[in-house]
Amino acid sequence: MSALRILVPIKRVIDYAVKPRVNKAQTAVETAGVKHSMNPFDDLSVEESVDIRDRNRAPGGVEDICAISAGPPKAQDILRTAMAMGADRGIHVEMKEGEELEPLMVAKMLKKVAEQQRSNLVILGKQSIDGDSAQTGQMLAGLLGWSQATQACKVEFGEGDSVTVTKEVDGGVETVRAKLPMVVTTDLRLNVPRYATLPNIMKAKKKKLDKMTLQDLGLDNEKRLKVLKVTEPAARQGGGKVEDVDGLISKLKELGAL
Amino acid sequence: MFPTARRVLGTAAGPLLGRGASALSPCPRSRLLSTLAILEQRDGQLNLASLSAFTAAKKLGGTIHGFVAGSKVSAAAEQAAKVDGVEQIIAVENEAYEKGLPENYAPLLVDNIKKSNYTHVISGHTAFGKNVLPRVAALLDSQQISDITSIQDEKTFVRPIYAGNAIATVESSDPIKIITIRGTAFAPATPESASAAVVQGVDPKPEPTTEWVSEDLAKSDRPDLATASKVVSGGRGLKSKEDFDRVMLPLADALGAAVGASRAAVDSGYADNSLQVGQTGKVVAPQLYMAVGISGAIQHLAGMKDSKVIAAINKDADAPIFQVADVGLVGDLFEKVPELTEKIRSS
């Protein structure tokens, strides 16, 4: 079996516990001065990659784990986090503060990088919690012509480059089997990400972090979607509380829900 | 002339007038517009919820075709052909497409889309749609628009971002618009007495690269969570799987409701993964959503805050769920829920 060369794309997003606020101009969500962290699903991708090596899960072994992120200078923070969790190295595709890529562009970028890095397994989060598009992994697999397994909750490696993935689907789980090279996207049940320890955070500072730009990859950030406006969702008004179960039932009847 | 004028208006004043402009001129360019609605099927049975794609297609205007593929799809195709306003159902019968594996299904769709030059392709934002459509979009070099909740005109769509904490209106410049829709925002079209033509689609017969091994679907006599009109959902407050089953299932049965759960309940093993409601689980919008022992974290609210009526039972009077609940009861769920169940049963 081929040794794994894993590419782990990660994204810096507003921390999942922060309630996003729409800016006054209604053009975007306010990001300045807001806590950011690694997209939670990407945390799982990094953990899975490192765990495959730690527990010798792949018969061919793991040759390389490379984390990659496209974003402003601060995206380096999450690349360092990934390296502190156990990624061998990082690639930062530099972008200006506020510049964003659509999933199709990210997929085109990752295709170039995967080819350049001779990756044979790309593990991505199933969606980023800011755009909520859930597209990049599938698009990448399509562009590369590789097999894909989305919303993975279990990944197993067999002989002859075979990979068996159990996926979360509507109503339960489904298992598929494919051969490397392939693209896997992570679901929350895949694993429990580790915390980076202080010694590992220190070590991560010495790991290699390459920088490049989209132009280096021969790409321009071409946008297909124009955001016309971003608004707050219609606010829901709490309807108040009732004293007891009878009150609950009569209120529900009044609202036509029972 | 009018379409041109409207296009100028749409780009110059879109952010201000978007909704108004489309209300004034519904689908003026409908002749140029053609939509392919992707229908899901399993073992020859049409997934009726996937008929929501027709509802969205009708909002766009223009011609509407449906698409279904699998090992035995003629009955499903006939059923879909009964939906009013649908011109044609394209059916492809081949075992290779039965399980909806994207490596086979995406090239199949690409060939059928190219053959008929559709301007729009719509599928539900279901496990199938999420898996297959982005691959199709990439192969067609189109930036997909995911999980839309509303259509303003043929190129302007509304979708929630940040777990539903913000609503984005986006305009697509792609010639082929690949779209997934939020099922709860578009009621499924009902098969009536129409009789669209069922035609054989193109079959590229791609070499399968992925093998379907098995599936394990949770079986239940209760209504399906995603489409149920009532949902009762339990959270961390249920304390154990035994308690979850003992307290929540009788309530669900008394109400004829589907059972849901918060991520905390799923992670703690109280309920199956497939029951999770929220940003990372199912998005539901029933007539009644009853949250029991759920605090109301933003990720959970993302999955249920479009419900018609929200009721909450929680012992913490300050739980965020009470800020969105139409009716709240502060109390011990182990006392209140059985009492509620009993009173609903006897009424």
Coordinates of C-alpha atoms in Angstrom, one line a residue:
Chain A
M1 CA 0.0 0.0 0.0
S2 CA 1.2 3.5 -0.8
A3 CA 2.3 5.6 2.1
L4 CA -0.2 8.3 2.9
R5 CA 0.6 11.9 2.0
I6 CA -2.2 13.7 3.6
L7 CA -3.3 17.2 2.8
V8 CA -5.5 18.9 5.4
P9 CA -7.1 22.1 4.3
I10 CA -8.2 24.3 7.3
K11 CA -10.1 27.6 7.6
R12 CA -9.9 30.4 10.1
V13 CA -13.5 31.4 11.0
I14 CA -15.3 33.3 13.7
D15 CA -15.3 31.1 16.8
Y16 CA -18.3 28.8 17.0
A17 CA -19.4 30.1 20.3
V18 CA -19.5 33.8 19.2
K19 CA -22.9 35.1 18.0
P20 CA -22.1 36.8 14.7
R21 CA -23.4 40.3 14.2
V22 CA -24.2 41.8 10.8
N23 CA -22.4 45.1 10.1
K24 CA -24.2 48.4 9.8
A25 CA -23.8 48.7 6.1
Q26 CA -25.4 45.2 5.7
T27 CA -22.6 44.0 3.5
A28 CA -21.2 41.2 5.7
V29 CA -20.8 39.9 9.2
E30 CA -18.6 42.0 11.5
T31 CA -15.3 40.2 11.8
A32 CA -13.0 43.0 13.2
G33 CA -12.1 42.4 16.9
V34 CA -14.1 39.2 17.0
K35 CA -12.5 36.0 18.3
H36 CA -11.5 33.6 15.5
S37 CA -10.4 30.0 15.6
M38 CA -10.0 26.9 13.4
N39 CA -13.3 25.8 11.8
P40 CA -14.5 23.0 14.1
F41 CA -14.8 20.4 11.4
D42 CA -11.2 21.1 10.3
D43 CA -10.1 20.4 13.9
L44 CA -11.5 16.9 13.2
S45 CA -9.6 16.6 9.9
V46 CA -6.3 17.4 11.6
E47 CA -7.0 15.0 14.5
E48 CA -8.0 12.2 12.1
S49 CA -4.8 12.7 10.1
V50 CA -2.6 12.6 13.2
D51 CA -4.5 9.7 14.7
I52 CA -4.0 7.7 11.5
R53 CA -0.2 8.0 12.1
D54 CA -0.3 7.7 15.9
R55 CA -2.2 4.5 15.9
N56 CA -0.6 3.1 12.7
R57 CA -4.0 2.7 11.1
A58 CA -2.8 2.7 7.5
P59 CA -0.8 -0.4 6.3
G60 CA 1.5 1.8 4.2
G61 CA 2.2 4.3 7.0
V62 CA 1.9 8.1 6.9
E63 CA 4.7 9.9 5.1
D64 CA 3.5 13.4 5.4
I65 CA 0.7 15.5 6.9
C66 CA 0.5 19.0 5.4
A67 CA -2.0 21.6 6.6
I68 CA -3.0 24.3 4.3
S69 CA -5.0 27.5 4.7
A70 CA -5.8 30.4 2.5
G71 CA -6.4 33.6 4.4
P72 CA -5.0 36.8 5.9
P73 CA -1.8 36.8 7.9
K74 CA -3.6 35.6 11.0
A75 CA -4.5 32.3 9.2
Q76 CA -0.9 31.4 10.3
D77 CA -2.2 31.0 13.8
I78 CA -4.5 28.1 12.9
L79 CA -1.7 26.6 10.8
R80 CA 0.5 26.7 13.9
T81 CA -2.3 25.1 15.9
A82 CA -2.6 22.3 13.3
M83 CA 1.2 21.7 13.5
A84 CA 1.0 21.7 17.3
M85 CA -1.6 19.0 17.0
G86 CA 0.8 16.9 14.9
A87 CA 0.8 18.1 11.3
D88 CA 4.3 18.1 9.9
R89 CA 4.2 21.4 8.1
G90 CA 2.0 24.1 6.8
I91 CA 1.3 26.1 3.6
H92 CA -0.1 29.5 3.9
V93 CA -1.8 30.9 0.8
E94 CA -1.6 34.6 1.6
M95 CA -4.6 36.8 1.0
K96 CA -5.4 40.3 2.0
E97 CA -7.5 41.0 5.1
G98 CA -11.1 40.8 4.1
E99 CA -10.4 39.0 0.8
E100 CA -12.4 35.8 0.5
L101 CA -12.5 32.8 -1.8
E102 CA -15.6 31.0 -2.9
P103 CA -15.6 27.2 -2.5
L104 CA -15.0 26.6 -6.2
M105 CA -11.9 28.7 -6.1
V106 CA -10.7 27.0 -3.0
A107 CA -11.2 23.6 -4.7
K108 CA -9.2 24.8 -7.7
M109 CA -6.4 26.0 -5.4
L110 CA -6.4 22.7 -3.5
K111 CA -6.3 20.8 -6.7
K112 CA -3.1 22.5 -7.7
V113 CA -1.6 22.1 -4.3
A114 CA -2.6 18.4 -4.0
E115 CA -0.9 17.8 -7.4
Q116 CA 2.2 19.8 -6.4
Q117 CA 2.5 18.1 -3.0
R118 CA 1.7 14.6 -4.5
S119 CA -1.1 14.2 -1.9
N120 CA -3.1 11.0 -2.1
L121 CA -5.6 11.7 0.7
V122 CA -7.3 15.0 1.3
I123 CA -9.2 15.3 4.6
L124 CA -11.5 18.3 4.8
G125 CA -14.2 19.5 7.2
K126 CA -17.7 18.8 5.8
Q127 CA -18.5 22.5 6.0
S128 CA -17.2 25.8 7.3
I129 CA -19.4 27.3 10.0
D130 CA -19.3 30.7 8.4
G131 CA -20.4 30.1 4.8
D132 CA -22.2 26.8 5.6
S133 CA -21.8 25.8 1.9
A134 CA -20.6 22.2 2.3
Q135 CA -19.1 22.1 -1.1
T136 CA -15.3 22.3 -1.2
G137 CA -14.4 18.7 -0.6
Q138 CA -16.9 17.4 -3.2
M139 CA -15.7 20.0 -5.7
L140 CA -12.1 19.1 -5.2
A141 CA -12.9 15.4 -5.7
G142 CA -14.7 16.3 -8.9
L143 CA -11.9 18.4 -10.2
L144 CA -9.3 15.8 -9.4
G145 CA -11.5 12.9 -10.6
W146 CA -10.9 11.2 -7.3
S147 CA -13.4 9.2 -5.2
Q148 CA -15.1 11.0 -2.4
A149 CA -16.6 10.1 1.0
T150 CA -18.5 12.9 2.7
Q151 CA -19.6 13.3 6.3
A152 CA -17.3 10.5 7.5
C153 CA -17.8 9.2 11.0
K154 CA -15.3 6.3 10.5
V155 CA -12.3 5.8 8.2
E156 CA -10.5 2.4 7.9
F157 CA -7.6 1.5 5.7
G158 CA -7.2 -1.9 4.1
E159 CA -4.8 -3.7 1.7
G160 CA -4.3 -2.5 -1.8
D161 CA -4.9 1.2 -1.1
S162 CA -8.5 0.5 -0.2
V163 CA -10.2 2.9 2.2
T164 CA -13.6 2.1 3.8
V165 CA -15.6 5.0 5.1
T166 CA -18.8 5.1 7.1
K167 CA -20.7 8.2 6.4
E168 CA -23.5 10.0 8.2
V169 CA -26.5 10.1 5.8
D170 CA -30.2 11.1 6.3
G171 CA -31.7 8.5 8.6
G172 CA -28.5 6.6 9.6
V173 CA -25.2 5.7 8.2
E174 CA -23.8 4.3 4.9
T175 CA -20.5 2.6 4.2
V176 CA -18.6 2.9 1.0
R177 CA -15.2 1.7 -0.2
A178 CA -12.8 3.2 -2.6
K179 CA -9.2 3.3 -3.5
L180 CA -6.6 6.0 -2.9
P181 CA -6.3 8.7 -4.0
M182 CA -9.4 10.1 -2.4
V183 CA -11.1 13.0 -0.7
V184 CA -12.8 12.5 2.7
T185 CA -14.9 15.1 4.6
T186 CA -15.3 14.9 8.3
D187 CA -18.5 14.8 10.4
L188 CA -18.6 15.7 14.1
R189 CA -18.7 12.0 15.2
L190 CA -15.4 11.1 13.6
N191 CA -13.2 11.8 16.6
V192 CA -12.5 14.0 19.5
P193 CA -9.8 16.5 18.6
R194 CA -6.8 16.7 21.0
Y195 CA -5.7 19.9 22.7
A196 CA -2.2 21.1 21.7
T197 CA 0.1 20.9 24.7
L198 CA 2.5 23.7 25.5
P199 CA 5.6 21.7 24.5
N200 CA 4.0 20.8 21.2
I201 CA 3.0 24.4 20.6
M202 CA 6.6 25.4 21.2
K203 CA 7.8 22.7 18.8
A204 CA 5.3 23.8 16.2
K205 CA 7.0 27.1 16.0
K206 CA 10.0 25.4 14.4
K207 CA 8.0 23.5 11.8
K208 CA 8.1 24.5 8.2
L209 CA 5.6 27.0 7.1
D210 CA 5.7 27.8 3.3
K211 CA 4.0 30.8 1.9
M212 CA 2.5 31.2 -1.5
T213 CA -0.1 33.2 -3.3
L214 CA -2.9 32.3 -5.6
Q215 CA -0.9 33.8 -8.5
D216 CA 1.9 31.5 -7.7
L217 CA -0.5 28.7 -8.4
G218 CA -1.6 30.4 -11.6
L219 CA -5.0 31.4 -10.3
D220 CA -7.0 34.6 -10.0
N221 CA -9.6 35.1 -7.4
E222 CA -12.6 35.2 -9.7
K223 CA -15.9 35.6 -8.0
R224 CA -19.1 34.1 -9.3
L225 CA -21.4 35.2 -6.6
K226 CA -22.0 38.8 -5.7
V227 CA -23.2 39.4 -2.2
L228 CA -26.0 42.0 -2.5
K229 CA -26.7 42.2 1.1
V230 CA -26.4 40.5 4.5
T231 CA -29.1 41.0 7.0
E232 CA -30.1 39.8 10.5
P233 CA -32.7 37.1 10.5
A234 CA -36.1 38.1 11.5
A235 CA -36.0 38.2 15.3
R236 CA -38.3 35.8 17.2
Q237 CA -40.0 37.2 20.2
G238 CA -40.2 35.0 23.2
G239 CA -43.9 34.6 24.1
G240 CA -43.4 34.5 27.9
K241 CA -43.8 31.7 30.4
V242 CA -46.7 29.8 31.8
E243 CA -47.1 28.6 35.4
D244 CA -48.0 24.9 34.9
V245 CA -48.7 22.2 32.4
D246 CA -52.3 23.2 32.0
G247 CA -51.1 26.7 31.1
L248 CA -48.7 25.2 28.5
I249 CA -51.5 23.1 27.0
S250 CA -54.0 26.0 26.7
K251 CA -51.3 28.3 25.3
L252 CA -50.4 25.7 22.7
K253 CA -54.1 25.3 21.8
E254 CA -54.5 29.1 21.5
L255 CA -51.5 29.2 19.2
G256 CA -53.0 26.4 17.1
A257 CA -50.2 24.0 17.7
L258 CA -52.2 21.3 19.5
Chain B
M1 CA -36.6 45.6 -24.1
F2 CA -38.2 45.1 -20.7
P3 CA -35.8 42.4 -19.7
T4 CA -32.8 44.6 -20.5
A5 CA -34.2 47.4 -18.5
R6 CA -34.8 45.1 -15.7
R7 CA -31.3 43.7 -15.8
V8 CA -30.0 47.2 -15.5
L9 CA -32.3 47.9 -12.6
G10 CA -31.3 44.6 -11.0
T11 CA -27.6 45.3 -11.1
A12 CA -27.8 49.0 -10.3
A13 CA -30.3 49.0 -7.6
G14 CA -30.4 45.3 -6.7
P15 CA -29.6 45.7 -3.0
L16 CA -32.3 48.3 -2.6
L17 CA -35.0 47.0 -4.9
G18 CA -34.2 43.3 -5.3
R19 CA -37.4 42.1 -3.7
G20 CA -39.7 44.8 -5.1
A21 CA -38.3 44.5 -8.6
S22 CA -39.0 40.8 -8.8
A23 CA -42.5 41.3 -7.4
L24 CA -43.3 43.8 -10.1
S25 CA -42.1 41.6 -13.0
P26 CA -42.5 37.9 -12.3
C27 CA -40.2 35.9 -14.6
P28 CA -40.2 38.1 -17.7
R29 CA -37.6 36.0 -19.4
S30 CA -39.2 32.7 -18.7
R31 CA -38.8 31.4 -22.2
L32 CA -35.0 31.4 -21.8
L33 CA -35.1 29.6 -18.5
S34 CA -35.1 25.9 -18.1
T35 CA -34.8 24.0 -14.9
L36 CA -33.8 20.5 -14.1
A37 CA -35.1 19.3 -10.8
I38 CA -33.2 16.3 -9.3
L39 CA -35.5 13.8 -7.7
E40 CA -34.3 11.3 -5.2
Q41 CA -35.5 7.7 -5.1
R42 CA -34.7 4.6 -3.1
D43 CA -35.6 1.0 -4.2
G44 CA -37.8 2.5 -6.9
Q45 CA -39.8 4.6 -4.5
L46 CA -39.8 8.4 -5.1
N47 CA -38.7 10.4 -2.1
L48 CA -41.7 12.7 -2.0
A49 CA -39.8 15.4 -0.1
S50 CA -37.5 15.8 -3.1
L51 CA -40.5 17.2 -5.0
S52 CA -39.7 20.4 -3.3
A53 CA -37.3 20.9 -6.1
F54 CA -40.3 21.3 -8.4
T55 CA -41.8 24.0 -6.1
A56 CA -38.5 26.0 -6.3
A57 CA -38.4 25.5 -10.1
K58 CA -41.9 26.9 -10.4
K59 CA -40.8 30.0 -8.5
L60 CA -38.2 30.5 -11.2
G61 CA -40.6 30.1 -14.1
G62 CA -39.6 28.6 -17.4
T63 CA -39.7 25.0 -18.5
I64 CA -39.4 22.4 -15.8
H65 CA -37.9 18.9 -16.3
G66 CA -37.4 16.3 -13.6
F67 CA -34.6 13.8 -13.3
V68 CA -34.5 10.4 -11.7
A69 CA -32.0 7.6 -11.9
G70 CA -31.5 4.2 -10.3
S71 CA -32.0 0.5 -11.0
K72 CA -35.8 0.6 -11.3
V73 CA -37.2 4.0 -11.7
S74 CA -40.2 3.8 -14.0
A75 CA -42.8 4.0 -11.2
A76 CA -41.0 6.9 -9.6
A77 CA -40.8 8.7 -12.9
E78 CA -44.5 8.1 -13.6
Q79 CA -45.4 9.5 -10.1
A80 CA -43.2 12.6 -10.6
A81 CA -44.8 13.1 -14.1
K82 CA -48.2 13.7 -12.4
V83 CA -47.0 17.0 -10.9
D84 CA -48.7 20.0 -12.6
G85 CA -46.5 22.3 -14.7
V86 CA -43.7 19.7 -15.3
E87 CA -43.0 19.2 -18.9
Q88 CA -40.8 16.2 -18.9
I89 CA -39.3 13.6 -16.6
I90 CA -35.9 12.3 -17.6
A91 CA -35.3 8.8 -16.4
V92 CA -32.1 6.7 -16.5
E93 CA -32.4 3.1 -15.5
N94 CA -29.1 1.6 -14.4
E95 CA -28.0 -0.2 -11.3
A96 CA -24.9 2.1 -11.2
Y97 CA -26.9 5.0 -10.1
E98 CA -29.1 3.3 -7.5
K99 CA -27.2 4.4 -4.4
G100 CA -26.5 7.9 -5.7
L101 CA -22.7 7.5 -5.6
P102 CA -21.3 10.8 -6.7
E103 CA -18.5 9.4 -8.8
N104 CA -21.2 7.8 -11.1
Y105 CA -24.1 10.2 -10.5
A106 CA -22.2 13.5 -11.2
P107 CA -21.0 12.6 -14.7
L108 CA -24.5 11.3 -15.4
L109 CA -26.0 14.6 -14.4
V110 CA -23.4 16.6 -16.3
D111 CA -24.1 14.8 -19.5
N112 CA -27.9 15.3 -19.1
I113 CA -27.5 18.9 -18.2
K114 CA -25.3 19.7 -21.1
K115 CA -27.5 17.9 -23.6
S116 CA -30.5 20.1 -22.8
N117 CA -28.7 23.3 -21.9
Y118 CA -30.5 23.8 -18.6
T119 CA -30.0 27.2 -17.0
H120 CA -30.8 26.0 -13.5
V121 CA -30.4 22.7 -11.7
I122 CA -32.1 22.2 -8.4
S123 CA -31.8 19.5 -5.7
G124 CA -32.6 19.3 -2.1
H125 CA -29.9 20.1 0.5
T126 CA -30.1 16.5 1.7
A127 CA -27.3 14.1 2.3
F128 CA -27.7 13.1 -1.4
G129 CA -27.8 16.7 -2.7
K130 CA -24.9 17.8 -0.6
N131 CA -22.8 14.9 -1.8
V132 CA -23.5 15.0 -5.5
L133 CA -24.3 18.6 -6.5
P134 CA -21.0 20.3 -5.6
R135 CA -19.2 17.7 -7.7
V136 CA -21.6 18.4 -10.6
A137 CA -21.0 22.2 -10.1
A138 CA -17.2 21.8 -10.2
L139 CA -17.4 19.7 -13.4
L140 CA -19.5 22.4 -15.0
D141 CA -17.3 25.2 -13.5
S142 CA -20.2 26.7 -11.7
Q143 CA -20.2 28.1 -8.1
Q144 CA -23.1 26.3 -6.4
I145 CA -25.5 28.2 -4.2
S146 CA -26.3 25.9 -1.2
D147 CA -29.3 25.5 1.0
I148 CA -31.3 28.5 -0.3
T149 CA -34.5 29.5 1.5
S150 CA -35.9 31.9 -1.1
I151 CA -35.7 32.8 -4.8
Q152 CA -35.8 36.5 -5.7
D153 CA -35.3 36.2 -9.4
E154 CA -33.5 33.8 -11.8
K155 CA -30.1 34.8 -10.5
T156 CA -30.7 36.2 -7.0
F157 CA -31.1 33.8 -4.1
V158 CA -31.3 34.1 -0.3
R159 CA -29.5 31.7 2.0
P160 CA -28.7 31.6 5.7
I161 CA -25.0 31.8 6.7
Y162 CA -23.3 31.5 10.1
A163 CA -25.7 28.9 11.3
G164 CA -28.7 31.0 10.4
N165 CA -27.4 34.0 12.3
A166 CA -27.2 36.1 9.1
I167 CA -29.1 36.0 5.9
A168 CA -27.2 36.6 2.7
T169 CA -28.7 37.6 -0.7
V170 CA -26.4 36.6 -3.5
E171 CA -26.5 37.1 -7.2
S172 CA -24.9 34.4 -9.4
S173 CA -23.1 35.2 -12.7
D174 CA -22.8 31.6 -13.7
P175 CA -24.6 30.5 -16.9
I176 CA -25.7 27.3 -15.3
K177 CA -26.9 27.8 -11.7
I178 CA -26.5 24.8 -9.5
I179 CA -28.7 25.1 -6.5
T180 CA -29.6 23.1 -3.4
I181 CA -32.7 24.1 -1.5
R182 CA -33.7 23.9 2.1
G183 CA -36.7 21.6 2.1
T184 CA -38.6 23.3 4.8
A185 CA -38.6 26.5 2.8
F186 CA -40.3 25.0 -0.3
A187 CA -43.3 22.7 0.3
P188 CA -43.1 19.6 -1.9
A189 CA -45.2 19.7 -5.0
T190 CA -48.0 17.1 -5.0
P191 CA -48.4 14.6 -7.8
E192 CA -51.9 15.4 -9.3
S193 CA -53.3 14.4 -12.6
A194 CA -50.8 15.9 -15.0
S195 CA -48.9 13.5 -17.4
A196 CA -45.6 14.8 -18.4
A197 CA -43.6 12.8 -20.9
V198 CA -41.2 10.3 -19.4
V199 CA -38.1 10.1 -21.6
Q200 CA -34.9 8.1 -21.5
G201 CA -31.9 10.2 -20.4
V202 CA -28.3 10.0 -21.6
D203 CA -26.3 7.3 -19.8
P204 CA -22.6 7.9 -19.9
K205 CA -22.0 4.5 -18.1
P206 CA -19.1 5.8 -16.0
E207 CA -16.6 3.3 -14.6
P208 CA -17.5 3.0 -10.9
T209 CA -14.6 4.0 -8.7
T210 CA -16.4 3.7 -5.4
E211 CA -18.2 0.6 -4.1
W212 CA -21.3 0.9 -2.0
V213 CA -20.8 -1.6 0.9
S214 CA -23.8 -1.3 3.3
E215 CA -26.1 1.0 5.2
D216 CA -27.7 1.0 8.6
L217 CA -30.8 3.2 8.7
A218 CA -32.6 3.9 12.0
K219 CA -36.0 2.3 11.7
S220 CA -38.9 4.0 13.3
D221 CA -42.7 4.1 13.1
R222 CA -42.7 7.7 14.1
P223 CA -42.9 10.5 11.5
D224 CA -39.7 11.4 9.7
L225 CA -37.8 14.1 11.6
A226 CA -37.1 16.4 8.6
T227 CA -40.8 16.6 7.5
A228 CA -42.8 16.0 10.6
S229 CA -45.4 18.6 11.6
K230 CA -44.6 18.1 15.3
V231 CA -41.2 17.5 16.8
V232 CA -40.3 16.8 20.4
S233 CA -36.6 17.2 21.1
G234 CA -34.6 16.3 24.2
G235 CA -31.3 17.6 25.4
R236 CA -28.7 17.1 28.1
G237 CA -31.4 17.6 30.8
L238 CA -32.6 14.1 30.1
K239 CA -29.6 12.7 31.9
S240 CA -29.4 9.2 30.3
K241 CA -30.6 7.1 27.4
E242 CA -33.1 5.3 29.6
D243 CA -34.6 8.5 30.8
F244 CA -34.6 9.9 27.3
D245 CA -36.6 6.9 26.0
R246 CA -38.8 6.8 29.1
V247 CA -39.7 10.5 29.1
M248 CA -39.5 11.6 25.4
L249 CA -40.9 8.6 23.5
P250 CA -44.4 8.6 25.2
L251 CA -44.7 12.3 24.7
A252 CA -43.8 11.9 21.0
D253 CA -46.4 9.1 20.7
A254 CA -49.1 11.1 22.4
L255 CA -48.5 14.0 20.1
G256 CA -47.8 11.9 16.9
A257 CA -44.5 13.7 16.8
A258 CA -41.0 12.9 15.5
V259 CA -38.2 12.7 18.0
G260 CA -35.2 15.0 17.8
A261 CA -32.2 15.7 20.1
S262 CA -29.6 18.3 20.8
R263 CA -26.0 17.7 20.1
A264 CA -25.3 17.3 23.8
A265 CA -27.9 14.5 24.0
V266 CA -26.4 12.8 20.9
D267 CA -22.8 13.1 22.1
S268 CA -23.8 11.7 25.5
G269 CA -25.3 8.7 23.8
Y270 CA -28.9 9.4 24.8
A271 CA -30.2 9.5 21.2
D272 CA -29.1 8.3 17.8
N273 CA -26.9 10.7 15.7
S274 CA -29.5 10.8 13.0
L275 CA -31.9 12.6 15.4
Q276 CA -29.7 15.6 15.9
V277 CA -31.3 18.9 15.2
G278 CA -29.0 21.9 14.5
Q279 CA -26.4 23.4 12.3
T280 CA -24.5 20.1 12.0
G281 CA -27.6 17.9 12.1
K282 CA -31.1 18.3 10.6
V283 CA -32.8 21.6 10.0
V284 CA -36.5 21.3 10.8
A285 CA -39.4 23.8 10.7
P286 CA -42.5 21.9 12.1
Q287 CA -45.8 23.4 13.3
L288 CA -44.7 22.6 16.8
Y289 CA -41.2 22.2 18.2
M290 CA -41.1 21.2 21.8
A291 CA -37.6 21.6 23.4
V292 CA -37.2 19.6 26.5
G293 CA -34.1 20.0 28.7
I294 CA -32.4 22.0 25.9
S295 CA -30.6 25.2 26.8
G296 CA -30.8 26.7 23.3
A297 CA -27.2 27.1 22.1
I298 CA -26.9 29.0 18.8
Q299 CA -26.0 25.8 16.9
H300 CA -29.2 24.2 18.1
L301 CA -31.3 27.2 17.3
A302 CA -29.9 27.1 13.7
G303 CA -31.8 23.9 13.2
M304 CA -35.2 24.8 14.6
K305 CA -35.8 28.5 14.9
D306 CA -38.0 28.6 11.8
S307 CA -40.6 26.4 13.5
K308 CA -44.1 27.8 13.6
V309 CA -44.5 27.4 17.4
I310 CA -41.7 26.7 19.8
A311 CA -42.4 25.4 23.3
A312 CA -39.7 24.9 25.9
I313 CA -39.6 23.0 29.2
N314 CA -36.5 23.7 31.2
K315 CA -35.7 24.1 34.9
D316 CA -33.3 27.0 34.2
A317 CA -35.5 30.2 33.9
D318 CA -32.6 32.0 32.2
A319 CA -31.9 29.3 29.5
P320 CA -31.6 31.1 26.1
I321 CA -34.3 28.8 24.7
F322 CA -36.9 30.9 26.5
Q323 CA -35.9 33.9 24.4
V324 CA -37.2 32.3 21.3
A325 CA -39.9 30.1 22.7
D326 CA -43.5 31.1 22.1
V327 CA -44.4 29.4 25.3
G328 CA -42.1 28.4 28.1
L329 CA -42.6 26.3 31.3
V330 CA -39.9 26.5 34.0
G331 CA -39.8 23.3 35.8
D332 CA -38.4 19.8 36.3
L333 CA -38.9 17.9 33.0
F334 CA -39.1 14.6 34.8
E335 CA -42.2 15.9 36.5
K336 CA -43.7 18.1 33.8
V337 CA -43.2 16.0 30.7
P338 CA -45.0 12.9 32.1
E339 CA -47.8 15.1 33.3
L340 CA -48.0 16.8 29.9
T341 CA -48.0 13.4 28.2
E342 CA -50.9 12.2 30.4
K343 CA -53.0 15.3 29.9
I344 CA -52.5 15.2 26.1
R345 CA -53.5 11.5 26.0
S346 CA -56.6 12.0 28.0
S347 CA -57.8 15.1 26.2

